[in-house]
Amino acid sequence: MKKKALITGILGQDGPYLAKLLLGKDYEVYGLIRRYANPNFSNTDYLGITDKINFISGDMTDEASIINIIKAIHPDEVYNLAAQSFVGVSWDQSKVTTEINALGVLYLLNAIKYFSPTTKFYQASTSEMFGNSHIEGLQTEETPFYPRSPYAIAKLYAYWIVINFKESYGMYCANGILFNHESPIRGMEFVTRKITDGVARIKLGLSKEIYLGNLDSKRDWGFAGDYVEAMWLMLQQEKPDNYIISTGETHSVRDFLDIAFKYAGIDNWEKYVKLDPRFRRPAELFSLHGKNDKAREVLAWEPKVKFNELVKMMMEADLKRLSVK
Ligand code: NAP
Ligand code: F7E
């Protein structure tokens, strides 16, 4: 019999990459979608998998809908990717961010505990939980957490409630502490996609400039397609655990701009980039740089796409998309 996986956040960035991976492994894939007047399937369309997914309607903030979905599917594996995932907006919409990113996880765990206790659970935890905390410039699984946004604080609740259900009820629950990962279907408001879309528009004469916030921020940016493989691997281990998933390299927003403009053949990028205080944050994370040794050793996982290749992949896709319009 085919294994059944439920993915929440199926229409976001990671959901479609993970669904594609699981379909390739012959899973039956269920995707939770919330109610929209005009649902947007562009990311699952991009990967050519929309008609292969069993979409099921529910909402992370509605406990009864979560219970009904778990009871109906009895999935072998649940990947909880649903979130209000934009850090910047979490200061303005802190309540809904907390309801989705923290309480939503509790609802899922309780539903599994009561109605499908053998289901394995993956939680999309995040490097944002570290804030500016580091050990000699790096974050490891042992680095103390010090979250700096309502997003990160809600995610830290989720991280600990996942561990608590594992320890209290013997459930199979794993946290993937993922560092930033990007792709051609990354949401438009995140800095990488904002840059590749913006540079492509400038190249094609559709726009004159890009407005950005802090250019000195450093992030450990990897490719989403590589990172979903780590999610799956975490649920195939004998015992559940928590793992950092990162590239082990860190780069600034400036570095990203540099490569993107170079790819487009545009010199002196500084004249096209305007600083706008609206895109700065009340509290910033200056540098994220994850040590991925545990994932390499235990999961035999490693990132494949390098930083330069990632920027080029995103630039190529945005130039292609905007050229055909
Ligand atoms: P994303 O593109 O923002 O996708 C999030 C998905 O969650 C969207 O499909 C969204 O649905 C869904 N969602 C939001 N609120 C919901 C609700 N109330 N009920 C049901 N679904 C809801 O995020 P992503 O980049 O794929 O990231 C996946 C997960 O990993 C998130 O939990 C994120 O916080 C976490 N994470 C991401 C990164 C990264 O760099 N990408 C790093 C670490 C952790 P709609 O399409 O309806 O809006
Ligand atoms: O910002 C700076 C900004 O919004 C990256 C989410 O997936 O990864 C993501 O969170 C950096 C920050 O991602 C702009 O201040 C400058 O320092 O692309 P971002 P993020 O906040 O790191 C983590 C791991 C997650 O878990 C999250 O879900 O870039 N920056 N200028 C800007 N950022 C944005 N968005 N827009 C700007 O104009």
PDB file of N, CA, C and O in Angstrom, residues 102-131:
ATOM      1  N   ALA A 102       2.092  29.100  16.055  1.00  0.00           N
ATOM      2  CA  ALA A 102       2.250  28.437  17.364  1.00  0.00           C
ATOM      3  C   ALA A 102       1.040  27.545  17.656  1.00  0.00           C
ATOM      4  O   ALA A 102       1.170  26.320  17.732  1.00  0.00           O
ATOM      5  N   LEU A 103      -0.154  28.151  17.782  1.00  0.00           N
ATOM      6  CA  LEU A 103      -1.329  27.353  18.168  1.00  0.00           C
ATOM      7  C   LEU A 103      -1.692  26.313  17.112  1.00  0.00           C
ATOM      8  O   LEU A 103      -2.124  25.207  17.445  1.00  0.00           O
ATOM      9  N   GLY A 104      -1.502  26.667  15.847  1.00  0.00           N
ATOM     10  CA  GLY A 104      -1.805  25.719  14.765  1.00  0.00           C
ATOM     11  C   GLY A 104      -1.031  24.416  14.937  1.00  0.00           C
ATOM     12  O   GLY A 104      -1.545  23.327  14.660  1.00  0.00           O
ATOM     13  N   VAL A 105       0.183  24.533  15.414  1.00  0.00           N
ATOM     14  CA  VAL A 105       1.032  23.345  15.609  1.00  0.00           C
ATOM     15  C   VAL A 105       0.469  22.492  16.758  1.00  0.00           C
ATOM     16  O   VAL A 105       0.411  21.261  16.673  1.00  0.00           O
ATOM     17  N   LEU A 106       0.023  23.181  17.818  1.00  0.00           N
ATOM     18  CA  LEU A 106      -0.587  22.464  18.946  1.00  0.00           C
ATOM     19  C   LEU A 106      -1.831  21.697  18.480  1.00  0.00           C
ATOM     20  O   LEU A 106      -2.038  20.538  18.848  1.00  0.00           O
ATOM     21  N   TYR A 107      -2.649  22.344  17.639  1.00  0.00           N
ATOM     22  CA  TYR A 107      -3.870  21.670  17.142  1.00  0.00           C
ATOM     23  C   TYR A 107      -3.505  20.395  16.372  1.00  0.00           C
ATOM     24  O   TYR A 107      -4.124  19.344  16.550  1.00  0.00           O
ATOM     25  N   LEU A 108      -2.483  20.519  15.525  1.00  0.00           N
ATOM     26  CA  LEU A 108      -2.075  19.351  14.727  1.00  0.00           C
ATOM     27  C   LEU A 108      -1.565  18.222  15.623  1.00  0.00           C
ATOM     28  O   LEU A 108      -1.920  17.057  15.445  1.00  0.00           O
ATOM     29  N   LEU A 109      -0.733  18.600  16.596  1.00  0.00           N
ATOM     30  CA  LEU A 109      -0.158  17.581  17.485  1.00  0.00           C
ATOM     31  C   LEU A 109      -1.252  16.881  18.289  1.00  0.00           C
ATOM     32  O   LEU A 109      -1.232  15.651  18.449  1.00  0.00           O
ATOM     33  N   ASN A 110      -2.213  17.655  18.803  1.00  0.00           N
ATOM     34  CA  ASN A 110      -3.309  17.039  19.562  1.00  0.00           C
ATOM     35  C   ASN A 110      -4.141  16.125  18.676  1.00  0.00           C
ATOM     36  O   ASN A 110      -4.534  15.029  19.087  1.00  0.00           O
ATOM     37  N   ALA A 111      -4.409  16.563  17.460  1.00  0.00           N
ATOM     38  CA  ALA A 111      -5.210  15.732  16.543  1.00  0.00           C
ATOM     39  C   ALA A 111      -4.484  14.410  16.277  1.00  0.00           C
ATOM     40  O   ALA A 111      -5.101  13.341  16.272  1.00  0.00           O
ATOM     41  N   ILE A 112      -3.167  14.478  16.099  1.00  0.00           N
ATOM     42  CA  ILE A 112      -2.390  13.256  15.854  1.00  0.00           C
ATOM     43  C   ILE A 112      -2.397  12.376  17.111  1.00  0.00           C
ATOM     44  O   ILE A 112      -2.618  11.165  17.045  1.00  0.00           O
ATOM     45  N   LYS A 113      -2.184  13.017  18.240  1.00  0.00           N
ATOM     46  CA  LYS A 113      -2.130  12.253  19.506  1.00  0.00           C
ATOM     47  C   LYS A 113      -3.427  11.444  19.719  1.00  0.00           C
ATOM     48  O   LYS A 113      -3.381  10.268  20.063  1.00  0.00           O
ATOM     49  N   TYR A 114      -4.578  12.072  19.489  1.00  0.00           N
ATOM     50  CA  TYR A 114      -5.847  11.397  19.784  1.00  0.00           C
ATOM     51  C   TYR A 114      -6.336  10.495  18.653  1.00  0.00           C
ATOM     52  O   TYR A 114      -6.979   9.479  18.901  1.00  0.00           O
ATOM     53  N   PHE A 115      -6.046  10.864  17.390  1.00  0.00           N
ATOM     54  CA  PHE A 115      -6.714  10.155  16.280  1.00  0.00           C
ATOM     55  C   PHE A 115      -5.782   9.405  15.333  1.00  0.00           C
ATOM     56  O   PHE A 115      -6.257   8.668  14.484  1.00  0.00           O
ATOM     57  N   SER A 116      -4.458   9.611  15.470  1.00  0.00           N
ATOM     58  CA  SER A 116      -3.552   8.909  14.550  1.00  0.00           C
ATOM     59  C   SER A 116      -2.145   8.862  15.168  1.00  0.00           C
ATOM     60  O   SER A 116      -1.183   9.381  14.619  1.00  0.00           O
ATOM     61  N   PRO A 117      -2.036   8.230  16.361  1.00  0.00           N
ATOM     62  CA  PRO A 117      -0.815   8.368  17.161  1.00  0.00           C
ATOM     63  C   PRO A 117       0.470   7.815  16.537  1.00  0.00           C
ATOM     64  O   PRO A 117       1.557   8.152  16.992  1.00  0.00           O
ATOM     65  N   THR A 118       0.352   7.003  15.488  1.00  0.00           N
ATOM     66  CA  THR A 118       1.588   6.489  14.881  1.00  0.00           C
ATOM     67  C   THR A 118       2.098   7.394  13.753  1.00  0.00           C
ATOM     68  O   THR A 118       3.152   7.129  13.162  1.00  0.00           O
ATOM     69  N   THR A 119       1.350   8.443  13.452  1.00  0.00           N
ATOM     70  CA  THR A 119       1.774   9.379  12.404  1.00  0.00           C
ATOM     71  C   THR A 119       3.080  10.055  12.806  1.00  0.00           C
ATOM     72  O   THR A 119       3.244  10.502  13.944  1.00  0.00           O
ATOM     73  N   LYS A 120       4.010  10.153  11.847  1.00  0.00           N
ATOM     74  CA  LYS A 120       5.270  10.874  12.099  1.00  0.00           C
ATOM     75  C   LYS A 120       5.082  12.342  11.734  1.00  0.00           C
ATOM     76  O   LYS A 120       4.442  12.652  10.717  1.00  0.00           O
ATOM     77  N   PHE A 121       5.679  13.229  12.538  1.00  0.00           N
ATOM     78  CA  PHE A 121       5.405  14.665  12.380  1.00  0.00           C
ATOM     79  C   PHE A 121       6.687  15.454  12.164  1.00  0.00           C
ATOM     80  O   PHE A 121       7.633  15.351  12.949  1.00  0.00           O
ATOM     81  N   TYR A 122       6.687  16.253  11.090  1.00  0.00           N
ATOM     82  CA  TYR A 122       7.814  17.169  10.809  1.00  0.00           C
ATOM     83  C   TYR A 122       7.359  18.603  11.043  1.00  0.00           C
ATOM     84  O   TYR A 122       6.335  19.024  10.509  1.00  0.00           O
ATOM     85  N   GLN A 123       8.132  19.353  11.815  1.00  0.00           N
ATOM     86  CA  GLN A 123       7.822  20.766  12.042  1.00  0.00           C
ATOM     87  C   GLN A 123       8.867  21.657  11.375  1.00  0.00           C
ATOM     88  O   GLN A 123      10.076  21.484  11.567  1.00  0.00           O
ATOM     89  N   ALA A 124       8.361  22.652  10.622  1.00  0.00           N
ATOM     90  CA  ALA A 124       9.236  23.607   9.927  1.00  0.00           C
ATOM     91  C   ALA A 124       9.719  24.669  10.906  1.00  0.00           C
ATOM     92  O   ALA A 124       9.169  25.759  11.003  1.00  0.00           O
ATOM     93  N   SER A 125      10.757  24.316  11.650  1.00  0.00           N
ATOM     94  CA  SER A 125      11.379  25.291  12.548  1.00  0.00           C
ATOM     95  C   SER A 125      12.394  26.118  11.766  1.00  0.00           C
ATOM     96  O   SER A 125      12.666  25.838  10.599  1.00  0.00           O
ATOM     97  N   THR A 126      12.966  27.121  12.420  1.00  0.00           N
ATOM     98  CA  THR A 126      13.693  28.128  11.645  1.00  0.00           C
ATOM     99  C   THR A 126      14.908  28.694  12.371  1.00  0.00           C
ATOM    100  O   THR A 126      14.907  28.831  13.601  1.00  0.00           O
ATOM    101  N   SER A 127      15.883  29.084  11.588  1.00  0.00           N
ATOM    102  CA  SER A 127      17.084  29.743  12.119  1.00  0.00           C
ATOM    103  C   SER A 127      16.748  31.087  12.776  1.00  0.00           C
ATOM    104  O   SER A 127      17.553  31.617  13.541  1.00  0.00           O
ATOM    105  N   GLU A 128      15.557  31.633  12.476  1.00  0.00           N
ATOM    106  CA  GLU A 128      15.143  32.889  13.120  1.00  0.00           C
ATOM    107  C   GLU A 128      15.077  32.737  14.640  1.00  0.00           C
ATOM    108  O   GLU A 128      15.162  33.724  15.366  1.00  0.00           O
ATOM    109  N   MET A 129      14.920  31.514  15.140  1.00  0.00           N
ATOM    110  CA  MET A 129      14.832  31.296  16.591  1.00  0.00           C
ATOM    111  C   MET A 129      16.138  31.679  17.287  1.00  0.00           C
ATOM    112  O   MET A 129      16.155  31.958  18.472  1.00  0.00           O
ATOM    113  N   PHE A 130      17.250  31.695  16.558  1.00  0.00           N
ATOM    114  CA  PHE A 130      18.546  32.030  17.164  1.00  0.00           C
ATOM    115  C   PHE A 130      18.713  33.530  17.385  1.00  0.00           C
ATOM    116  O   PHE A 130      19.504  33.949  18.230  1.00  0.00           O
ATOM    117  N   GLY A 131      18.010  34.347  16.604  1.00  0.00           N
ATOM    118  CA  GLY A 131      18.246  35.788  16.692  1.00  0.00           C
ATOM    119  C   GLY A 131      19.701  36.081  16.393  1.00  0.00           C
ATOM    120  O   GLY A 131      20.274  35.548  15.436  1.00  0.00           O
TER     121      GLY A 131
END
